[in-house]
Tab-separated table of C-alpha atoms in Angstrom:
chain	number	residue	atom	x	y	z
A	1	MET	CA	203.893	127.085	134.039
A	2	ALA	CA	201.512	124.256	133.448
A	3	SER	CA	202.850	120.755	133.990
A	4	ARG	CA	203.632	118.721	130.888
A	5	SER	CA	200.797	116.296	131.660
A	6	ARG	CA	198.312	119.122	132.151
A	7	LYS	CA	199.383	120.715	128.887
A	8	ARG	CA	198.853	117.440	127.058
A	9	TRP	CA	195.324	117.132	128.450
A	10	ALA	CA	194.649	120.740	127.511
A	11	LEU	CA	195.885	120.148	123.971
A	12	GLY	CA	193.583	117.140	123.790
A	13	LEU	CA	190.597	119.351	124.639
A	14	ILE	CA	191.688	121.967	122.109
A	15	ALA	CA	192.007	119.327	119.372
A	16	LEU	CA	188.640	117.897	120.419
A	17	ALA	CA	187.121	121.370	119.980
A	18	GLN	CA	188.424	121.571	116.403
A	19	PHE	CA	187.239	118.033	115.761
A	20	MET	CA	183.717	118.792	116.960
A	21	VAL	CA	183.376	122.112	115.149
A	22	ILE	CA	184.213	120.428	111.843
A	23	MET	CA	182.273	117.255	112.583
A	24	ASP	CA	179.104	119.275	113.133
A	25	THR	CA	179.283	120.455	109.539
A	26	SER	CA	179.566	116.937	108.038
A	27	ILE	CA	177.588	114.676	110.402
A	28	ILE	CA	174.193	115.876	109.184
A	29	GLY	CA	174.690	114.972	105.518
A	30	VAL	CA	173.391	111.398	105.669
A	31	ALA	CA	170.549	112.405	108.054
A	32	LEU	CA	169.099	115.100	105.788
A	33	PRO	CA	166.597	112.904	103.846
A	34	ARG	CA	165.019	111.641	107.070
A	35	MET	CA	164.999	115.105	108.608
A	36	ARG	CA	163.221	116.355	105.512
A	37	GLN	CA	160.561	113.671	105.916
A	38	ASP	CA	160.041	114.115	109.662
A	39	LEU	CA	160.209	117.912	109.900
A	40	GLY	CA	158.597	118.878	106.595
A	41	PHE	CA	161.502	120.602	104.854
A	42	SER	CA	161.107	121.462	101.209
A	43	ALA	CA	163.820	120.452	98.795
A	44	GLU	CA	164.928	124.076	98.500
A	45	ASN	CA	165.122	124.713	102.259
A	46	LEU	CA	166.824	121.457	103.304
A	47	SER	CA	170.304	122.818	102.587
A	48	TRP	CA	169.749	125.436	105.290
A	49	VAL	CA	170.253	122.754	107.938
A	50	PHE	CA	173.891	123.089	106.888
A	51	ASN	CA	173.861	126.759	105.921
A	52	ALA	CA	172.329	128.064	109.159
A	53	TYR	CA	175.319	126.697	111.035
A	54	VAL	CA	177.829	128.103	108.529
A	55	VAL	CA	176.277	131.585	108.415
A	56	ALA	CA	176.222	131.954	112.211
A	57	PHE	CA	179.710	130.471	112.542
A	58	GLY	CA	181.299	132.660	109.874
A	59	GLY	CA	179.492	135.808	110.937
A	60	LEU	CA	180.356	135.617	114.645
A	61	LEU	CA	183.991	134.486	114.571
A	62	LEU	CA	185.481	137.972	114.853
A	63	LEU	CA	183.252	138.740	117.798
A	64	GLY	CA	184.277	135.461	119.406
A	65	GLY	CA	187.910	136.383	119.037
A	66	ARG	CA	187.456	139.815	120.553
A	67	LEU	CA	185.502	138.366	123.490
A	68	SER	CA	188.386	135.987	124.145
A	69	ASP	CA	190.782	138.903	124.366
A	70	LEU	CA	188.560	140.928	126.694
A	71	PHE	CA	187.110	138.286	129.007
A	72	GLY	CA	189.697	135.508	128.877
A	73	ALA	CA	189.904	132.620	126.423
A	74	ARG	CA	189.054	129.921	128.968
A	75	ARG	CA	185.853	131.648	130.004
A	76	VAL	CA	184.733	132.204	126.409
A	77	PHE	CA	185.732	128.614	125.536
A	78	GLY	CA	183.428	127.314	128.271
A	79	ILE	CA	180.552	129.619	127.314
A	80	GLY	CA	180.860	128.424	123.719
A	81	TRP	CA	180.444	124.804	124.793
A	82	VAL	CA	177.369	125.692	126.864
A	83	ILE	CA	175.821	127.369	123.843
A	84	LEU	CA	176.742	124.438	121.580
A	85	LEU	CA	175.214	122.029	124.078
A	86	ALA	CA	171.962	124.013	124.213
A	87	GLY	CA	171.787	124.286	120.428
A	88	SER	CA	172.431	120.551	120.026
A	89	ALA	CA	169.664	119.635	122.466
A	90	ALA	CA	167.244	121.986	120.720
A	91	ALA	CA	168.198	120.630	117.273
A	92	GLY	CA	167.553	117.058	118.354
A	93	LEU	CA	164.211	117.937	119.972
A	94	ALA	CA	163.017	120.155	117.129
A	95	ASP	CA	159.560	119.382	115.757
A	96	GLY	CA	159.516	121.857	112.905
A	97	VAL	CA	161.600	123.633	110.294
A	98	ALA	CA	161.912	127.005	112.087
A	99	VAL	CA	163.048	125.458	115.377
A	100	GLU	CA	165.576	123.218	113.630
A	101	LEU	CA	167.173	126.087	111.700
A	102	ALA	CA	167.248	128.336	114.790
A	103	ALA	CA	168.918	125.536	116.765
A	104	ARG	CA	171.529	125.045	114.068
A	105	ALA	CA	172.263	128.774	114.144
A	106	VAL	CA	172.749	128.526	117.929
A	107	GLN	CA	175.182	125.651	117.368
A	108	GLY	CA	177.091	127.843	114.917
A	109	ALA	CA	177.207	130.669	117.439
A	110	GLY	CA	178.676	128.337	120.036
A	111	ALA	CA	181.286	127.142	117.562
A	112	ALA	CA	182.182	130.770	116.781
A	113	LEU	CA	183.154	131.243	120.416
A	114	ILE	CA	184.891	127.879	120.762
A	115	ALA	CA	187.161	128.049	117.708
A	116	PRO	CA	189.069	131.322	118.338
A	117	ALA	CA	189.205	130.715	122.064
A	118	ALA	CA	190.665	127.256	121.537
A	119	LEU	CA	193.458	128.581	119.325
A	120	THR	CA	194.220	131.401	121.745
A	121	LEU	CA	194.521	128.848	124.533
A	122	LEU	CA	196.825	126.761	122.320
A	123	MET	CA	199.081	129.758	121.783
A	124	THR	CA	199.038	130.589	125.493
A	125	LEU	CA	200.148	127.097	126.404
A	126	PHE	CA	202.726	126.502	123.699
A	127	GLY	CA	203.653	129.873	122.197
A	128	ALA	CA	206.853	130.243	124.235
A	129	GLU	CA	208.300	126.944	123.015
A	130	PRO	CA	208.563	126.905	119.179
A	131	LYS	CA	209.048	123.139	118.761
A	132	GLU	CA	206.092	122.337	120.981
A	133	LEU	CA	203.988	124.949	119.232
A	134	THR	CA	204.618	123.382	115.835
A	135	ARG	CA	203.608	119.951	117.160
A	136	ALA	CA	200.532	121.428	118.846
A	137	LEU	CA	199.444	123.213	115.672
A	138	ALA	CA	199.988	120.012	113.726
A	139	LEU	CA	197.668	118.044	116.037
A	140	TYR	CA	195.125	120.869	115.933
A	141	GLY	CA	195.227	120.927	112.157
A	142	ALA	CA	194.924	117.129	111.879
A	143	ALA	CA	191.767	117.210	114.006
A	144	ALA	CA	189.873	118.951	111.208
A	145	PRO	CA	189.999	116.194	108.543
A	146	ALA	CA	189.476	113.624	111.268
A	147	GLY	CA	186.296	115.447	112.318
A	148	GLY	CA	185.062	115.690	108.717
A	149	THR	CA	185.534	111.978	108.052
A	150	ALA	CA	184.174	110.938	111.440
A	151	GLY	CA	181.083	113.013	110.726
A	152	VAL	CA	180.412	111.079	107.536
A	153	PHE	CA	180.916	107.740	109.338
A	154	LEU	CA	178.932	108.583	112.450
A	155	GLY	CA	176.160	110.270	110.536
A	156	GLY	CA	175.616	107.109	108.500
A	157	VAL	CA	175.826	104.756	111.473
A	158	ILE	CA	173.588	106.851	113.729
A	159	THR	CA	170.960	107.478	111.051
A	160	GLU	CA	170.830	103.822	110.091
A	161	TYR	CA	170.875	102.215	113.511
A	162	ALA	CA	169.362	104.910	115.798
A	163	SER	CA	167.604	108.058	114.542
A	164	TRP	CA	168.610	111.408	113.148
A	165	PRO	CA	168.239	113.406	116.433
A	166	TRP	CA	171.202	111.474	117.780
A	167	VAL	CA	173.547	113.222	115.355
A	168	PHE	CA	172.889	116.258	117.563
A	169	TYR	CA	172.577	114.507	120.937
A	170	LEU	CA	176.102	113.115	120.431
A	171	ASN	CA	177.423	116.596	121.224
A	172	ILE	CA	175.839	116.704	124.693
A	173	PRO	CA	177.998	114.213	126.624
A	174	ILE	CA	181.140	115.532	124.881
A	175	ALA	CA	180.256	119.106	125.827
A	176	LEU	CA	179.647	118.066	129.439
A	177	LEU	CA	182.990	116.289	129.551
A	178	VAL	CA	184.812	119.367	128.208
A	179	LEU	CA	183.030	121.673	130.649
A	180	VAL	CA	184.068	119.494	133.600
A	181	ALA	CA	187.666	119.144	132.442
A	182	THR	CA	188.332	122.731	131.273
A	183	PRO	CA	188.863	124.398	134.692
A	184	ALA	CA	191.330	121.714	135.711
A	185	VAL	CA	193.602	121.797	132.652
A	186	MET	CA	193.194	125.107	130.852
A	187	PRO	CA	195.112	128.225	131.883
A	188	ALA	CA	192.813	130.772	133.481
A	189	GLY	CA	194.082	133.668	131.370
A	190	ALA	CA	193.600	137.258	132.343
A	191	ALA	CA	190.743	139.415	131.271
A	192	ARG	CA	191.886	142.864	130.289
A	193	ARG	CA	190.304	146.247	130.332
A	194	GLY	CA	188.565	147.453	127.256
A	195	SER	CA	185.143	148.155	125.856
A	196	LEU	CA	183.245	145.900	123.518
A	197	ASP	CA	182.438	147.565	120.209
A	198	LEU	CA	178.859	146.385	119.952
A	199	LEU	CA	178.039	148.497	116.910
A	200	GLY	CA	181.122	147.177	115.101
A	201	ALA	CA	180.258	143.621	116.179
A	202	LEU	CA	176.735	144.015	114.836
A	203	ALA	CA	178.000	145.463	111.548
A	204	VAL	CA	180.653	142.821	110.853
A	205	THR	CA	178.321	139.981	111.869
A	206	ALA	CA	175.533	141.308	109.644
A	207	GLY	CA	177.938	141.981	106.756
A	208	LEU	CA	179.681	138.621	106.883
A	209	GLY	CA	176.427	136.812	107.508
A	210	ALA	CA	174.778	138.511	104.523
A	211	ALA	CA	177.765	137.746	102.295
A	212	VAL	CA	177.790	134.066	103.243
A	213	PHE	CA	173.965	133.972	102.937
A	214	ALA	CA	174.135	135.393	99.420
A	215	VAL	CA	176.832	133.017	98.294
A	216	VAL	CA	175.298	129.826	99.691
A	217	ARG	CA	171.861	130.855	98.362
A	218	ALA	CA	173.131	131.859	94.905
A	219	PRO	CA	173.083	128.353	93.353
A	220	GLN	CA	169.334	128.225	94.066
A	221	ALA	CA	168.391	131.833	93.403
A	222	GLY	CA	170.776	132.171	90.470
A	223	TRP	CA	174.037	134.083	90.265
A	224	SER	CA	172.476	136.579	87.850
A	225	SER	CA	169.353	137.163	89.934
A	226	GLY	CA	168.591	140.568	91.410
A	227	GLN	CA	168.168	138.962	94.838
A	228	THR	CA	171.724	137.611	94.874
A	229	TRP	CA	173.337	140.870	93.830
A	230	LEU	CA	171.140	142.999	96.069
A	231	VAL	CA	172.152	140.961	99.129
A	232	LEU	CA	175.826	141.037	98.068
A	233	ALA	CA	175.675	144.791	97.554
A	234	GLY	CA	174.090	145.158	100.975
A	235	ALA	CA	176.844	143.015	102.498
A	236	VAL	CA	179.535	145.167	100.898
A	237	ALA	CA	177.848	148.354	102.123
A	238	VAL	CA	177.567	147.050	105.694
A	239	LEU	CA	181.183	145.831	105.721
A	240	ALA	CA	182.306	149.232	104.402
A	241	ALA	CA	180.369	150.851	107.262
A	242	PHE	CA	182.141	148.429	109.642
A	243	VAL	CA	185.534	149.607	108.396
A	244	ALA	CA	184.504	153.234	108.872
A	245	ILE	CA	183.319	152.453	112.421
A	246	GLN	CA	186.634	150.767	113.216
A	247	ALA	CA	188.614	153.731	111.931
A	248	ALA	CA	186.597	156.131	114.082
A	249	ARG	CA	186.469	154.271	117.406
A	250	ARG	CA	189.092	154.484	120.137
A	251	GLU	CA	188.669	150.798	121.040
A	252	PRO	CA	187.377	149.092	117.906
A	253	LEU	CA	186.437	145.462	117.542
A	254	VAL	CA	189.189	145.083	114.923
A	255	PRO	CA	191.963	147.657	115.160
A	256	LEU	CA	192.817	148.290	111.528
A	257	SER	CA	196.467	148.572	112.538
A	258	ILE	CA	196.528	144.803	112.992
A	259	PHE	CA	196.626	144.425	109.200
A	260	ARG	CA	199.900	146.296	109.138
A	261	ALA	CA	201.489	143.323	110.879
A	262	PRO	CA	203.865	141.647	108.427
A	263	GLN	CA	202.431	138.487	106.892
A	264	LEU	CA	198.994	138.726	108.511
A	265	ALA	CA	197.010	139.850	105.473
A	266	ALA	CA	198.963	137.618	103.091
A	267	ALA	CA	198.579	134.519	105.252
A	268	ASN	CA	194.864	135.119	105.663
A	269	VAL	CA	194.363	135.395	101.902
A	270	VAL	CA	196.198	132.114	101.553
A	271	GLN	CA	193.934	130.501	104.171
A	272	LEU	CA	190.859	131.833	102.330
A	273	LEU	CA	192.026	130.318	99.029
A	274	LEU	CA	193.042	127.060	100.706
A	275	GLY	CA	189.511	126.677	102.119
A	276	ALA	CA	187.978	127.666	98.762
A	277	ALA	CA	189.874	124.860	97.025
A	278	TRP	CA	189.774	122.117	99.665
A	279	ILE	CA	186.116	122.096	100.729
A	280	PRO	CA	184.679	121.827	97.186
A	281	MET	CA	187.086	118.930	96.493
A	282	TRP	CA	185.894	117.065	99.574
A	283	PHE	CA	182.229	117.782	98.794
A	284	TYR	CA	182.336	116.723	95.141
A	285	LEU	CA	184.574	113.736	95.698
A	286	ASN	CA	181.931	112.419	98.106
A	287	LEU	CA	179.194	113.017	95.526
A	288	TYR	CA	181.222	111.260	92.800
A	289	LEU	CA	181.639	108.231	95.051
A	290	GLN	CA	177.937	108.044	95.880
A	291	GLN	CA	176.158	109.227	92.747
A	292	VAL	CA	178.462	107.952	90.025
A	293	LEU	CA	180.319	104.977	91.539
A	294	GLY	CA	177.214	103.958	93.505
A	295	TYR	CA	178.721	103.842	96.996
A	296	SER	CA	176.368	104.114	99.927
A	297	ALA	CA	177.134	106.578	102.711
A	298	PHE	CA	179.207	104.297	104.901
A	299	PRO	CA	181.495	102.912	102.150
A	300	SER	CA	181.823	106.463	100.843
A	301	GLY	CA	183.117	107.567	104.208
A	302	ALA	CA	185.465	104.599	104.277
A	303	ALA	CA	186.817	105.583	100.850
A	304	LEU	CA	187.906	108.940	102.330
A	305	LEU	CA	189.907	107.262	105.087
A	306	PRO	CA	193.222	106.927	103.172
A	307	MET	CA	193.126	110.628	102.366
A	308	THR	CA	192.295	111.505	105.980
A	309	VAL	CA	195.029	109.256	107.391
A	310	LEU	CA	197.589	110.835	105.040
A	311	ILE	CA	196.550	114.366	106.004
A	312	MET	CA	196.807	113.574	109.702
A	313	ALA	CA	200.168	111.847	109.297
A	314	GLY	CA	201.455	114.648	107.122
A	315	MET	CA	200.413	117.366	109.527
A	316	ILE	CA	201.744	115.616	112.596
A	317	THR	CA	205.012	114.144	111.293
A	318	VAL	CA	206.001	115.530	107.871
A	319	ALA	CA	204.939	119.204	108.000
A	320	PRO	CA	206.784	120.155	111.230
A	321	ARG	CA	210.090	118.664	110.037
A	322	ALA	CA	209.767	120.127	106.536
A	323	MET	CA	208.831	123.531	107.892
A	324	ALA	CA	211.863	123.512	110.180
A	325	ARG	CA	214.101	122.700	107.205
A	326	PHE	CA	212.592	124.738	104.392
A	327	GLY	CA	210.579	127.489	106.099
A	328	PRO	CA	206.855	128.221	105.903
A	329	LYS	CA	206.748	130.037	102.584
A	330	ALA	CA	208.248	127.147	100.654
A	331	MET	CA	205.867	124.737	102.381
A	332	VAL	CA	202.772	126.800	101.610
A	333	VAL	CA	203.728	127.245	97.954
A	334	ALA	CA	204.625	123.585	97.483
A	335	GLY	CA	201.524	122.402	99.365
A	336	LEU	CA	199.125	124.518	97.297
A	337	ALA	CA	200.850	123.447	94.079
A	338	LEU	CA	200.435	119.788	95.057
A	339	LEU	CA	196.805	120.399	95.958
A	340	ALA	CA	196.244	121.985	92.550
A	341	ALA	CA	197.926	118.996	90.882
A	342	GLY	CA	195.772	116.526	92.786
A	343	LEU	CA	192.616	118.425	91.894
A	344	GLY	CA	193.634	118.548	88.262
A	345	TRP	CA	194.190	114.787	88.305
A	346	LEU	CA	190.738	114.272	89.872
A	347	ALA	CA	189.224	116.164	86.896
A	348	PHE	CA	189.903	113.014	84.822
A	349	VAL	CA	187.278	110.972	86.726
A	350	ARG	CA	185.187	108.730	84.459
A	351	PRO	CA	181.513	107.704	84.504
A	352	ALA	CA	182.581	104.040	84.608
A	353	GLY	CA	185.598	104.685	86.792
A	354	SER	CA	186.871	102.950	89.914
A	355	PHE	CA	188.063	104.057	93.305
A	356	ALA	CA	191.537	102.561	92.847
A	357	VAL	CA	192.200	104.314	89.525
A	358	ASP	CA	190.100	107.489	89.480
A	359	VAL	CA	190.013	108.514	93.153
A	360	LEU	CA	192.734	107.057	95.351
A	361	PRO	CA	195.989	108.282	93.784
A	362	ALA	CA	194.753	111.787	92.908
A	363	SER	CA	193.115	112.262	96.332
A	364	LEU	CA	196.338	111.268	98.074
A	365	VAL	CA	198.321	113.881	96.120
A	366	ALA	CA	195.716	116.541	97.084
A	367	ALA	CA	195.784	115.382	100.694
A	368	LEU	CA	199.540	115.640	100.850
A	369	GLY	CA	199.337	119.187	99.510
A	370	MET	CA	196.750	120.142	102.114
A	371	SER	CA	198.850	118.660	104.924
A	372	LEU	CA	201.907	120.654	103.850
A	373	ALA	CA	200.152	124.003	103.317
A	374	PHE	CA	197.710	124.263	106.212
A	375	ILE	CA	199.977	124.350	109.265
A	376	PRO	CA	202.583	126.807	107.869
A	377	SER	CA	199.932	129.242	106.629
A	378	LEU	CA	198.017	129.007	109.901
A	379	GLY	CA	201.195	129.464	111.941
A	380	THR	CA	202.246	132.420	109.834
A	381	ALA	CA	198.878	134.117	110.336
A	382	ILE	CA	198.771	133.595	114.063
A	383	GLY	CA	202.420	134.498	114.574
A	384	ALA	CA	201.839	137.910	113.048
A	385	ALA	CA	199.683	139.156	115.933
A	386	ARG	CA	200.733	140.741	119.197
A	387	PRO	CA	199.962	138.650	122.299
A	388	GLU	CA	197.144	140.956	123.406
A	389	GLU	CA	195.464	140.553	119.991
A	390	GLY	CA	195.642	136.781	119.956
A	391	GLY	CA	191.923	136.116	120.117
A	392	LEU	CA	191.237	138.706	117.423
A	393	ALA	CA	193.827	137.170	115.112
A	394	SER	CA	192.273	133.767	115.849
A	395	GLY	CA	188.902	135.076	114.743
A	396	ILE	CA	190.349	136.634	111.588
A	397	VAL	CA	192.119	133.526	110.381
A	398	ASN	CA	189.143	131.277	111.213
A	399	THR	CA	186.868	133.712	109.389
A	400	SER	CA	189.180	133.701	106.375
A	401	TYR	CA	189.098	129.912	106.090
A	402	GLN	CA	185.364	129.570	106.716
A	403	VAL	CA	184.348	132.359	104.351
A	404	GLY	CA	186.715	130.940	101.730
A	405	SER	CA	185.120	127.546	102.178
A	406	ALA	CA	181.628	128.940	101.701
A	407	LEU	CA	182.604	131.050	98.709
A	408	GLY	CA	184.530	128.216	97.079
A	409	LEU	CA	181.768	125.677	97.546
A	410	ALA	CA	179.070	128.045	96.245
A	411	ALA	CA	181.178	129.019	93.200
A	412	MET	CA	182.041	125.407	92.371
A	413	THR	CA	178.396	124.443	92.834
A	414	ALA	CA	177.503	126.949	90.103
A	415	VAL	CA	180.334	125.657	87.893
A	416	ALA	CA	179.314	122.041	88.398
A	417	ALA	CA	175.644	122.755	87.735
A	418	ALA	CA	176.439	124.616	84.537
A	419	ALA	CA	178.477	121.618	83.378
A	420	GLY	CA	175.727	119.065	84.049
A	421	ALA	CA	175.909	118.140	87.723
A	422	ASP	CA	172.190	118.848	88.190
A	423	ARG	CA	171.158	116.008	85.829
A	424	LEU	CA	170.634	113.247	88.380
A	425	GLY	CA	170.827	109.779	86.848
A	426	ASP	CA	172.813	110.928	83.835
A	427	LEU	CA	176.217	109.567	84.792
A	428	PRO	CA	178.240	111.229	81.980
A	429	ALA	CA	176.628	114.618	82.765
A	430	LEU	CA	177.170	114.192	86.495
A	431	THR	CA	180.777	113.214	85.957
A	432	GLY	CA	181.327	116.179	83.648
A	433	GLY	CA	179.891	118.518	86.266
A	434	TYR	CA	182.101	117.142	89.043
A	435	SER	CA	185.128	117.278	86.762
A	436	ALA	CA	184.438	120.969	86.112
A	437	ALA	CA	184.241	121.587	89.873
A	438	PHE	CA	187.610	119.887	90.347
A	439	ILE	CA	189.149	122.026	87.609
A	440	GLY	CA	187.736	125.165	89.180
A	441	ALA	CA	189.096	124.193	92.595
A	442	ALA	CA	192.485	123.425	91.013
A	443	ILE	CA	192.593	126.950	89.565
A	444	VAL	CA	191.828	128.367	93.040
A	445	ALA	CA	194.626	126.283	94.594
A	446	ALA	CA	197.082	127.364	91.881
A	447	ALA	CA	196.099	130.995	92.506
A	448	GLY	CA	196.814	130.435	96.188
A	449	ALA	CA	200.280	129.119	95.376
A	450	ILE	CA	200.990	132.219	93.253
A	451	VAL	CA	199.719	134.558	95.980
A	452	ALA	CA	201.858	132.813	98.565
A	453	ALA	CA	204.947	132.982	96.354
A	454	LEU	CA	204.471	136.697	95.745
A	455	THR	CA	203.367	137.917	99.168
A	456	LEU	CA	204.734	135.724	101.924
A	457	ARG	CA	208.160	136.662	103.161
A	458	THR	CA	210.981	134.159	103.329
A	459	ARG	CA	212.548	133.619	106.715
A	460	PRO	CA	215.481	131.408	107.563
A	461	PRO	CA	214.203	127.883	108.277
A	462	ALA	CA	215.884	127.738	111.639
A	463	GLN	CA	213.698	130.658	112.788
A	464	VAL	CA	210.514	129.201	111.476
A	465	GLU	CA	209.766	126.027	113.306
A	466	THR	CA	206.781	128.031	114.565
A	467	PRO	CA	205.754	131.562	115.274
A	468	GLU	CA	208.132	133.318	117.562
A	469	PRO	CA	207.169	133.417	121.244
A	470	ALA	CA	206.647	137.162	121.410
A	471	THR	CA	204.062	137.096	118.622
A	472	ALA	CA	202.369	133.786	119.191
A	473	MET	CA	199.065	134.602	120.830
A	474	GLN	CA	196.661	133.655	118.142
A	475	PRO	CA	194.262	131.088	116.873
């Protein structure tokens, strides 16, 4: 059994992994205009600096989870950091569009190994002690909004006072620190016998990658375009082939029997809808602050701090106590309902609004909802898996949230554009577009609350402080 001090250091590295994975999606935002100028991106292709990371990350998560199960989570965790380091160095040194996008995809591949391995390590360390596991999951969950906000801050500071390559170079010393510390504090874990379903891995990566590609590309190509629907149809066909492969193989990448585990499918649907509501809110709230209220990047990041602080405090202090008292189902339903209410309130933003009236109170309600729903739904999903399927379950729940985020953002982008968000300089039209996106995200959050109420099972609160030890080997 690891010493208490060693476990704390290990948890710190696991939280740092979550922080970095999320920060790498947000830190580039402020740097994009200068990257466009220096590397020769077109206006249409610039968004792929973000999308290349997301497509690789979302498409490879299941493979990352399976690799953690077969070769040991600590080993895969370290390999992921090596790949992230290499991708970050290449992204900073890139002198053209193709190299930059390839480097971002490499970063996403590294993150796809890190994320499920980190959660498997968390469950290995804390799964046998329910109270500690709840606290560990709370810190892990709080690291995500902290990473998102830190990315906005650091991206603005680095771009203004250094140069855009440093938004990528920042990863290098952190990766080196993690690689040095990991052998000393992380449990070695045991590799187990089994074959790697390479055909299944290729099929699910191609299918998920194509689906995410189609969705993030749709706002530019058009949701009614033949290109969008052809790629989506291809993604569905490849994913159907993946299911057939899994059913036929003796040792599949994803044993279909895992979805018979109580709560697993329901909790993953909830995580998908939570990501589909939350990420569009964060994205369009930032745009409202900058393009309507006139905030520059750094004050815009500062304006998100109250929301971030509340989420972190809620996840670390409020959610564990409330989950122990009321159980996870009640927390998930209440959290998603609060998120929907906060998003509905944000829909009343005005062209001549103010942060104190139009943003702060509604964003705090939404943040409280997120802090209450995230940990119980994550814990329910990971607690449904058998110990030997911990990495796989980690990959599934991460994939659900990331794919939900991509789908939600793409769908709300289309909604916002249809309502006027593409009319730069026209403040009433911009505000109307952002308001429509908030309404759409509120509907998604409300749907998540309904799904949770209908599908999650109620367990006595005393048994629910966290997933039970025997089933706690996931994400």
